[in-house]
Amino acid sequence: MNPILQAAEAVTATGIGALGYGLIEAQAFTVRDNQVHNPEFSFDSLRILHLSDLHITPAQTRKINWVKSLGSLKPDLTVVTGDFLAHMQAVPAVIEALDSLLDGPGMFVFGSNDYFAPEFKSPLKYFDRDREINPIGQALPTEELRQQLLDAGWIDLNNRQQAVTINDIVIDARGTDDPHINKDDYSKVAGPYGSGTLRLGVTHAPYLRVLNDFVADDTQVILAGHTHGGQVCIPFYGALVTNCDLPTKLARGLSDYSHNGKTASLNVSAGVGTSPFTPVRIACRPEATLLTLTQQASQ
Ligand SMILES: [Fe+2]
């Protein structure tokens, strides 16, 4: 056979194999367990379930059932960092998925995909760092979702702040609406925290301007999503993109984020879902994070 044809066949076969693997990995849901140790904490343990980027459509029974199963973790607090929706009729499916978690304390912010329905774009655009951010999808039932979460007693942190007491721990939480579409307005929450025992910052897309504002105001723990962990990563190397100005080495997981001599613990969730038009993950499993905040590091 012509060597060029042979090479083309090999490349095509590799591409199809990677795509097939990526479709499977996108369904390989996992729980990442991490401990956030900080001697400043005045409590022994607070378990936060951090979910992000659910991107739910009503037909995604497997994903909905997996999210439902997370209720058995019985976290002290659930925080969802946006992109709940991926379909005009997804609100009931989101509420069904979160079902048992909605019985407990929760907080949320929205991402761009809670405002605009996903539209098909070339998957290669995801790797174009200079592409224009232009949400053009159909408007989603954002307010219906917000109301259902509020009715369950969850706290809306979109450019808002609120304190809540859980297990005698006063959590002073603040958040922004999605920086990816410039809906963040940190000035609405800026300034010193109250006298709570935990200072928590929540946003969807971890743009540096928001992380820096959180850190400047002595936030101790920051939760974010949006990056999908890079979504299509290079094994043993990591993410190629973060879809924002966050460095790729911070694309997912727990890290120390420092700015002007101050440091916060930053957890970036790789997310549970993907756009329905790019349902592929490579070397980047879909995840929920169970963070245990503790004063004492376990041995
Ligand atoms: Fe997302």
Short mmCIF file of C-alpha atoms in Angstrom, two decimals, residues 2-261:
data_model
loop_
_atom_site.label_atom_id
_atom_site.label_comp_id
_atom_site.label_asym_id
_atom_site.label_seq_id
_atom_site.Cartn_x
_atom_site.Cartn_y
_atom_site.Cartn_z
CA ASN A 2 1.03 3.58 -0.65
CA PRO A 3 2.93 4.72 2.51
CA ILE A 4 0.96 8.00 2.60
CA LEU A 5 -2.32 6.05 2.60
CA GLN A 6 -0.91 3.74 5.29
CA ALA A 7 0.02 6.74 7.46
CA ALA A 8 -3.41 8.32 6.89
CA GLU A 9 -5.09 5.04 7.89
CA ALA A 10 -2.97 4.84 11.04
CA VAL A 11 -3.80 8.44 12.02
CA THR A 12 -7.51 7.85 11.37
CA ALA A 13 -7.51 4.63 13.41
CA THR A 14 -5.70 6.38 16.29
CA GLY A 15 -8.20 9.26 16.16
CA ILE A 16 -11.20 6.92 16.20
CA GLY A 17 -9.63 4.95 19.07
CA ALA A 18 -9.00 8.12 21.09
CA LEU A 19 -12.54 9.35 20.42
CA GLY A 20 -13.99 6.00 21.52
CA TYR A 21 -11.88 6.03 24.66
CA GLY A 22 -12.82 9.67 25.34
CA LEU A 23 -16.53 8.84 25.15
CA ILE A 24 -16.03 6.10 27.75
CA GLU A 25 -13.89 8.21 30.09
CA ALA A 26 -16.52 10.99 30.02
CA GLN A 27 -18.82 8.51 31.82
CA ALA A 28 -16.17 7.35 34.35
CA PHE A 29 -17.52 9.43 37.23
CA THR A 30 -15.36 9.53 40.33
CA VAL A 31 -15.22 11.16 43.76
CA ARG A 32 -11.94 12.93 44.56
CA ASP A 33 -11.26 13.04 48.29
CA ASN A 34 -9.02 15.87 49.47
CA GLN A 35 -8.11 17.28 52.84
CA VAL A 36 -7.72 21.03 53.28
CA HIS A 37 -5.51 21.56 56.29
CA ASN A 38 -5.25 25.03 57.80
CA PRO A 39 -4.03 25.70 61.37
CA GLU A 40 -6.21 28.86 61.32
CA PHE A 41 -9.39 26.76 61.27
CA SER A 42 -10.96 26.63 64.72
CA PHE A 43 -12.93 23.44 64.00
CA ASP A 44 -12.00 19.78 63.67
CA SER A 45 -13.82 18.88 60.48
CA LEU A 46 -16.16 20.30 57.85
CA ARG A 47 -17.00 18.13 54.82
CA ILE A 48 -17.85 20.11 51.67
CA LEU A 49 -19.08 18.37 48.54
CA HIS A 50 -17.96 20.51 45.59
CA LEU A 51 -19.82 19.88 42.32
CA SER A 52 -19.41 21.80 39.09
CA ASP A 53 -20.26 21.78 35.40
CA LEU A 54 -23.05 19.23 35.57
CA HIS A 55 -24.21 20.23 32.04
CA ILE A 56 -27.32 18.11 32.50
CA THR A 57 -29.82 17.20 29.78
CA PRO A 58 -33.01 15.28 30.67
CA ALA A 59 -31.84 12.17 28.78
CA GLN A 60 -28.59 11.70 30.75
CA THR A 61 -29.95 9.06 33.13
CA ARG A 62 -26.54 7.61 34.03
CA LYS A 63 -25.12 10.98 35.07
CA ILE A 64 -28.31 11.97 36.90
CA ASN A 65 -28.26 8.69 38.87
CA TRP A 66 -24.59 9.11 39.75
CA VAL A 67 -25.16 12.64 41.08
CA LYS A 68 -28.16 11.28 43.03
CA SER A 69 -25.89 8.66 44.62
CA LEU A 70 -23.68 11.41 46.07
CA GLY A 71 -26.36 12.04 48.70
CA SER A 72 -24.99 8.97 50.51
CA LEU A 73 -21.79 10.92 51.25
CA LYS A 74 -23.88 13.08 53.61
CA PRO A 75 -21.70 16.21 53.30
CA ASP A 76 -22.06 19.03 55.80
CA LEU A 77 -22.41 21.45 52.87
CA THR A 78 -22.78 21.16 49.10
CA VAL A 79 -21.39 23.88 46.83
CA VAL A 80 -22.14 23.92 43.09
CA THR A 81 -19.95 26.22 41.02
CA GLY A 82 -22.21 26.62 38.00
CA ASP A 83 -23.02 25.19 34.59
CA PHE A 84 -25.90 23.09 35.92
CA LEU A 85 -27.80 23.15 32.60
CA ALA A 86 -27.28 22.01 29.03
CA HIS A 87 -30.87 21.93 27.77
CA MET A 88 -34.01 24.08 27.78
CA GLN A 89 -35.93 21.44 29.77
CA ALA A 90 -33.10 20.47 32.16
CA VAL A 91 -34.26 22.17 35.37
CA PRO A 92 -36.42 19.22 36.61
CA ALA A 93 -33.55 16.81 35.82
CA VAL A 94 -31.10 18.98 37.78
CA ILE A 95 -33.44 19.11 40.76
CA GLU A 96 -33.95 15.33 40.53
CA ALA A 97 -30.18 14.73 40.40
CA LEU A 98 -29.54 16.96 43.41
CA ASP A 99 -32.61 15.59 45.21
CA SER A 100 -31.16 14.34 48.51
CA LEU A 101 -28.39 16.98 48.56
CA LEU A 102 -31.06 19.68 48.44
CA ASP A 103 -32.28 18.43 51.83
CA GLY A 104 -29.00 19.67 53.31
CA PRO A 105 -27.26 23.05 53.27
CA GLY A 106 -26.07 24.27 49.87
CA MET A 107 -24.67 27.24 48.00
CA PHE A 108 -24.38 27.99 44.30
CA VAL A 109 -23.21 30.35 41.60
CA PHE A 110 -24.07 30.22 37.91
CA GLY A 111 -21.91 29.72 34.84
CA SER A 112 -22.50 30.89 31.27
CA ASN A 113 -24.23 27.58 30.48
CA ASP A 114 -26.93 28.40 33.02
CA TYR A 115 -27.82 31.44 30.92
CA PHE A 116 -27.31 30.27 27.32
CA ALA A 117 -27.99 26.89 25.74
CA PRO A 118 -24.99 25.13 24.23
CA GLU A 119 -24.54 25.35 20.48
CA PHE A 120 -22.36 23.30 18.19
CA LYS A 121 -18.88 24.75 17.69
CA SER A 122 -15.79 23.15 16.22
CA PRO A 123 -14.16 21.18 19.07
CA LEU A 124 -10.83 22.63 17.93
CA LYS A 125 -12.09 26.09 19.00
CA TYR A 126 -11.72 24.92 22.61
CA PHE A 127 -7.95 24.89 22.12
CA ASP A 128 -7.87 28.38 20.60
CA ARG A 129 -6.77 30.56 23.51
CA ASP A 130 -7.52 33.78 21.58
CA ARG A 131 -11.03 32.94 20.48
CA GLU A 132 -13.80 35.44 21.11
CA ILE A 133 -16.14 34.67 24.00
CA ASN A 134 -19.53 35.19 22.47
CA PRO A 135 -22.46 33.42 24.12
CA ILE A 136 -25.07 33.20 21.38
CA GLY A 137 -27.18 30.25 22.50
CA GLN A 138 -30.86 30.42 23.31
CA ALA A 139 -31.69 31.86 26.76
CA LEU A 140 -32.13 29.11 29.37
CA PRO A 141 -34.64 29.05 32.29
CA THR A 142 -32.05 30.50 34.69
CA GLU A 143 -34.61 32.11 37.00
CA GLU A 144 -36.62 28.88 37.27
CA LEU A 145 -33.44 27.09 38.37
CA ARG A 146 -32.52 29.86 40.81
CA GLN A 147 -36.00 29.79 42.38
CA GLN A 148 -35.99 26.00 42.81
CA LEU A 149 -32.59 26.11 44.52
CA LEU A 150 -33.71 28.99 46.74
CA ASP A 151 -36.93 27.12 47.58
CA ALA A 152 -34.76 24.24 48.80
CA GLY A 153 -32.99 26.66 51.12
CA TRP A 154 -29.74 26.91 49.16
CA ILE A 155 -27.82 30.18 49.17
CA ASP A 156 -27.36 32.21 45.98
CA LEU A 157 -23.80 33.62 45.90
CA ASN A 158 -23.98 35.33 42.49
CA ASN A 159 -22.37 38.67 43.39
CA ARG A 160 -23.75 38.07 46.88
CA GLN A 161 -22.49 37.18 50.32
CA GLN A 162 -24.17 35.42 53.20
CA ALA A 163 -23.18 33.75 56.45
CA VAL A 164 -24.59 30.41 57.57
CA THR A 165 -23.94 28.30 60.67
CA ILE A 166 -23.38 24.57 60.14
CA ASN A 167 -22.34 22.29 63.02
CA ASP A 168 -21.53 25.43 65.07
CA ILE A 169 -19.15 26.59 62.32
CA VAL A 170 -20.03 30.06 61.01
CA ILE A 171 -19.31 30.02 57.28
CA ASP A 172 -18.89 33.50 55.86
CA ALA A 173 -19.40 32.91 52.13
CA ARG A 174 -19.19 35.26 49.17
CA GLY A 175 -19.27 34.70 45.45
CA THR A 176 -19.44 36.21 42.01
CA ASP A 177 -21.56 35.61 38.96
CA ASP A 178 -19.67 34.15 35.99
CA PRO A 179 -16.46 36.04 35.11
CA HIS A 180 -16.29 34.18 31.76
CA ILE A 181 -19.12 36.36 30.44
CA ASN A 182 -18.19 39.38 32.56
CA LYS A 183 -21.13 38.99 34.95
CA ASP A 184 -18.79 39.14 37.96
CA ASP A 185 -19.05 42.24 40.14
CA TYR A 186 -16.72 41.71 43.07
CA SER A 187 -17.44 45.25 44.33
CA LYS A 188 -20.82 43.96 45.54
CA VAL A 189 -19.08 41.67 48.07
CA ALA A 190 -15.69 43.37 48.53
CA GLY A 191 -14.17 44.22 51.88
CA PRO A 192 -13.38 42.47 55.13
CA TYR A 193 -15.32 39.33 56.03
CA GLY A 194 -17.50 39.18 59.11
CA SER A 195 -16.41 37.32 62.22
CA GLY A 196 -17.16 33.84 60.84
CA THR A 197 -14.95 30.84 61.43
CA LEU A 198 -14.52 30.02 57.74
CA ARG A 199 -14.03 32.53 54.90
CA LEU A 200 -15.24 30.91 51.69
CA GLY A 201 -15.11 32.31 48.12
CA VAL A 202 -17.10 30.78 45.25
CA THR A 203 -17.06 31.51 41.52
CA HIS A 204 -17.60 29.65 38.26
CA ALA A 205 -14.65 30.55 36.05
CA PRO A 206 -11.40 31.01 37.99
CA TYR A 207 -10.18 34.16 36.27
CA LEU A 208 -7.17 35.61 38.07
CA ARG A 209 -8.88 38.97 38.73
CA VAL A 210 -11.51 37.21 40.86
CA LEU A 211 -9.05 34.88 42.61
CA ASN A 212 -6.84 37.89 43.42
CA ASP A 213 -9.81 39.81 44.86
CA PHE A 214 -10.78 36.84 47.03
CA VAL A 215 -7.21 36.41 48.30
CA ALA A 216 -6.76 40.16 48.95
CA ASP A 217 -9.77 39.99 51.29
CA ASP A 218 -8.28 37.02 53.22
CA THR A 219 -10.50 34.29 51.79
CA GLN A 220 -9.29 30.96 53.14
CA VAL A 221 -10.89 28.53 50.68
CA ILE A 222 -11.87 29.25 47.05
CA LEU A 223 -14.04 26.90 44.97
CA ALA A 224 -14.34 27.16 41.18
CA GLY A 225 -15.06 25.07 38.11
CA HIS A 226 -15.39 25.94 34.40
CA THR A 227 -12.06 24.48 33.23
CA HIS A 228 -13.35 20.90 32.91
CA GLY A 229 -9.80 20.14 34.08
CA GLY A 230 -8.67 20.75 30.51
CA GLN A 231 -11.14 18.03 29.39
CA VAL A 232 -8.83 16.57 26.73
CA CYS A 233 -5.48 16.22 28.49
CA ILE A 234 -2.16 14.65 27.65
CA PRO A 235 -1.51 11.58 29.85
CA PHE A 236 1.32 12.22 32.35
CA TYR A 237 1.44 15.88 31.25
CA GLY A 238 -1.96 17.39 31.98
CA ALA A 239 -4.16 20.14 30.61
CA LEU A 240 -3.45 22.13 27.47
CA VAL A 241 -6.06 24.82 28.15
CA THR A 242 -8.16 26.19 31.01
CA ASN A 243 -10.63 28.24 28.94
CA CYS A 244 -9.66 31.29 31.05
CA ASP A 245 -6.44 32.98 32.20
CA LEU A 246 -5.72 30.42 34.95
CA PRO A 247 -2.37 28.64 34.36
CA THR A 248 -2.83 25.10 33.03
CA LYS A 249 -1.01 23.59 36.03
CA LEU A 250 -4.00 24.73 38.16
CA ALA A 251 -6.62 23.40 35.70
CA ARG A 252 -7.99 20.97 38.27
CA GLY A 253 -7.46 19.90 41.82
CA LEU A 254 -6.45 21.45 45.10
CA SER A 255 -3.59 23.95 45.23
CA ASP A 256 -2.29 26.90 47.20
CA TYR A 257 -3.08 30.10 45.30
CA SER A 258 -1.00 33.14 46.30
CA HIS A 259 -1.29 36.82 45.44
CA ASN A 260 0.58 39.76 47.01
CA GLY A 261 1.90 37.64 49.86
#
